[in-house]
Amino acid sequence: MGAAHTNTYPLLGEERLTDELGAWLGGHRWNHFVTLTYHYSARGDRQFYRWIRRLEQLAGRSVQFAMFSELTTAGFLHHHALVFGTGGLPANILRESWTSGRSDVQVYDPERGASHYICKRYGKDELAFPNLSAQMPPTA
């Protein structure tokens, strides 16, 4: 018999899938690793998509992303994301463009494990499922 599954999330708790997803994401080129936290108990991704549109305006090109949401210990929604198309923008511009709460923006370094970190909750709770742009960045 296989591992126990829930009806809602059939892959719940599958660590192997988290590792594979992190490795797949790591095989793409990214410019920045970001954590975006809301000031208030928001639910949904509308502000994230508005932020992506602002970045596209600032960068003058489309921006690709891989984003996962989770709750802080205080119950506030936050997103971990990798973004591509922002290479010409300094991190402080991305940081200041997020107006819905706190932001942490770092230049992406494939050696630091961000591609695995953003999906660490994948399959462990209902928010932590991949939210990917329609087009992914080039492979590394």
Short mmCIF file of C-alpha atoms in Angstrom, two decimals:
data_model
loop_
_atom_site.label_atom_id
_atom_site.label_comp_id
_atom_site.label_asym_id
_atom_site.label_seq_id
_atom_site.Cartn_x
_atom_site.Cartn_y
_atom_site.Cartn_z
CA MET A 1 0.00 0.00 0.00
CA GLY A 2 1.14 3.53 -0.74
CA ALA A 3 1.24 6.53 1.55
CA ALA A 4 -2.04 7.86 2.91
CA HIS A 5 -3.55 10.60 0.76
CA THR A 6 -6.21 13.21 1.39
CA ASN A 7 -9.05 13.71 -1.07
CA THR A 8 -8.27 17.39 -1.53
CA TYR A 9 -4.50 17.24 -1.95
CA PRO A 10 -3.54 13.80 -3.24
CA LEU A 11 0.19 14.57 -3.04
CA LEU A 12 0.17 15.89 0.51
CA GLY A 13 3.45 15.29 2.28
CA GLU A 14 5.34 14.00 -0.75
CA GLU A 15 8.83 15.37 0.02
CA ARG A 16 10.16 13.91 -3.23
CA LEU A 17 7.83 16.17 -5.21
CA THR A 18 9.03 19.24 -3.31
CA ASP A 19 12.63 18.31 -4.12
CA GLU A 20 11.81 17.71 -7.79
CA LEU A 21 9.86 20.96 -8.08
CA GLY A 22 12.72 22.90 -6.45
CA ALA A 23 15.21 21.30 -8.83
CA TRP A 24 12.99 22.08 -11.84
CA LEU A 25 12.63 25.72 -10.78
CA GLY A 26 16.39 25.88 -10.19
CA GLY A 27 16.93 24.85 -13.80
CA HIS A 28 15.56 28.21 -14.96
CA ARG A 29 17.25 31.60 -15.03
CA TRP A 30 15.97 34.03 -12.39
CA ASN A 31 16.96 37.58 -11.51
CA HIS A 32 15.53 38.07 -8.02
CA PHE A 33 14.28 36.10 -5.02
CA VAL A 34 11.56 37.94 -3.10
CA THR A 35 9.46 37.60 0.01
CA LEU A 36 6.39 39.85 0.09
CA THR A 37 4.35 40.16 3.29
CA TYR A 38 1.03 41.95 3.70
CA HIS A 39 0.37 44.62 6.35
CA TYR A 40 -3.04 43.10 6.98
CA SER A 41 -4.67 39.69 6.79
CA ALA A 42 -5.19 39.69 3.02
CA ARG A 43 -6.20 36.58 1.16
CA GLY A 44 -5.59 36.11 -2.51
CA ASP A 45 -3.02 37.13 -5.04
CA ARG A 46 -4.41 40.34 -6.57
CA GLN A 47 -1.73 42.58 -5.05
CA PHE A 48 0.99 40.23 -6.24
CA TYR A 49 -0.24 40.47 -9.85
CA ARG A 50 -0.46 44.27 -9.58
CA TRP A 51 3.14 44.27 -8.36
CA ILE A 52 4.20 42.13 -11.34
CA ARG A 53 2.48 44.59 -13.70
CA ARG A 54 4.35 47.50 -12.03
CA LEU A 55 7.62 45.63 -12.52
CA GLU A 56 6.79 45.05 -16.18
CA GLN A 57 6.21 48.77 -16.63
CA LEU A 58 9.47 49.61 -14.87
CA ALA A 59 11.47 46.96 -16.73
CA GLY A 60 9.84 47.66 -20.08
CA ARG A 61 9.35 43.93 -20.71
CA SER A 62 7.37 40.94 -19.50
CA VAL A 63 8.26 39.48 -16.10
CA GLN A 64 8.07 35.75 -15.46
CA PHE A 65 7.62 34.33 -11.98
CA ALA A 66 7.21 31.30 -9.79
CA MET A 67 5.30 32.15 -6.61
CA PHE A 68 4.15 30.20 -3.56
CA SER A 69 2.01 31.62 -0.74
CA GLU A 70 2.02 30.70 2.93
CA LEU A 71 0.91 32.14 6.25
CA THR A 72 3.26 33.69 8.79
CA THR A 73 3.07 32.45 12.38
CA ALA A 74 0.89 35.52 13.07
CA GLY A 75 -1.49 34.42 10.32
CA PHE A 76 -0.55 36.99 7.67
CA LEU A 77 -0.29 35.95 4.05
CA HIS A 78 3.08 36.24 2.39
CA HIS A 79 4.55 35.16 -0.91
CA HIS A 80 7.93 33.71 -1.81
CA ALA A 81 8.77 34.19 -5.47
CA LEU A 82 11.48 33.98 -8.07
CA VAL A 83 11.23 36.58 -10.83
CA PHE A 84 12.86 36.94 -14.24
CA GLY A 85 12.85 39.98 -16.50
CA THR A 86 13.94 42.27 -13.68
CA GLY A 87 17.69 41.94 -14.20
CA GLY A 88 18.02 45.60 -15.19
CA LEU A 89 16.26 46.79 -12.04
CA PRO A 90 18.09 47.25 -8.73
CA ALA A 91 16.67 45.32 -5.78
CA ASN A 92 15.57 48.52 -4.02
CA ILE A 93 13.22 49.34 -6.94
CA LEU A 94 11.50 45.96 -6.58
CA ARG A 95 11.36 46.47 -2.81
CA GLU A 96 9.82 49.95 -3.05
CA SER A 97 7.32 48.81 -5.69
CA TRP A 98 5.62 46.47 -3.18
CA THR A 99 3.21 48.80 -1.37
CA SER A 100 1.05 46.26 0.47
CA GLY A 101 3.48 45.46 3.28
CA ARG A 102 7.06 44.39 3.90
CA SER A 103 9.34 43.13 1.18
CA ASP A 104 12.70 41.43 1.09
CA VAL A 105 14.39 41.35 -2.32
CA GLN A 106 17.69 39.70 -3.14
CA VAL A 107 19.56 39.16 -6.37
CA TYR A 108 19.02 35.51 -7.24
CA ASP A 109 22.01 33.24 -6.62
CA PRO A 110 21.35 29.64 -7.73
CA GLU A 111 23.85 28.37 -5.15
CA ARG A 112 21.77 29.64 -2.20
CA GLY A 113 18.79 27.29 -2.63
CA ALA A 114 15.95 29.77 -3.16
CA SER A 115 14.32 27.53 -5.77
CA HIS A 116 13.85 24.88 -3.07
CA TYR A 117 13.03 27.37 -0.33
CA ILE A 118 10.04 28.95 -2.10
CA CYS A 119 8.29 25.58 -2.40
CA LYS A 120 9.18 24.25 1.06
CA ARG A 121 5.50 24.15 2.08
CA TYR A 122 4.35 22.54 -1.19
CA GLY A 123 1.94 19.72 -0.42
CA LYS A 124 1.88 20.61 3.28
CA ASP A 125 -0.90 23.20 3.28
CA GLU A 126 -3.57 24.46 0.92
CA LEU A 127 -1.85 27.76 0.06
CA ALA A 128 1.49 26.30 -0.92
CA PHE A 129 0.85 25.31 -4.50
CA PRO A 130 2.78 26.67 -7.47
CA ASN A 131 1.56 29.84 -9.08
CA LEU A 132 3.57 30.20 -12.28
CA SER A 133 3.57 32.80 -15.02
CA ALA A 134 2.15 31.58 -18.32
CA GLN A 135 5.63 31.65 -19.80
CA MET A 136 8.67 30.48 -17.85
CA PRO A 137 12.13 32.05 -18.15
CA PRO A 138 14.83 30.36 -20.20
CA THR A 139 16.58 27.39 -18.70
CA ALA A 140 19.92 27.98 -17.04
#
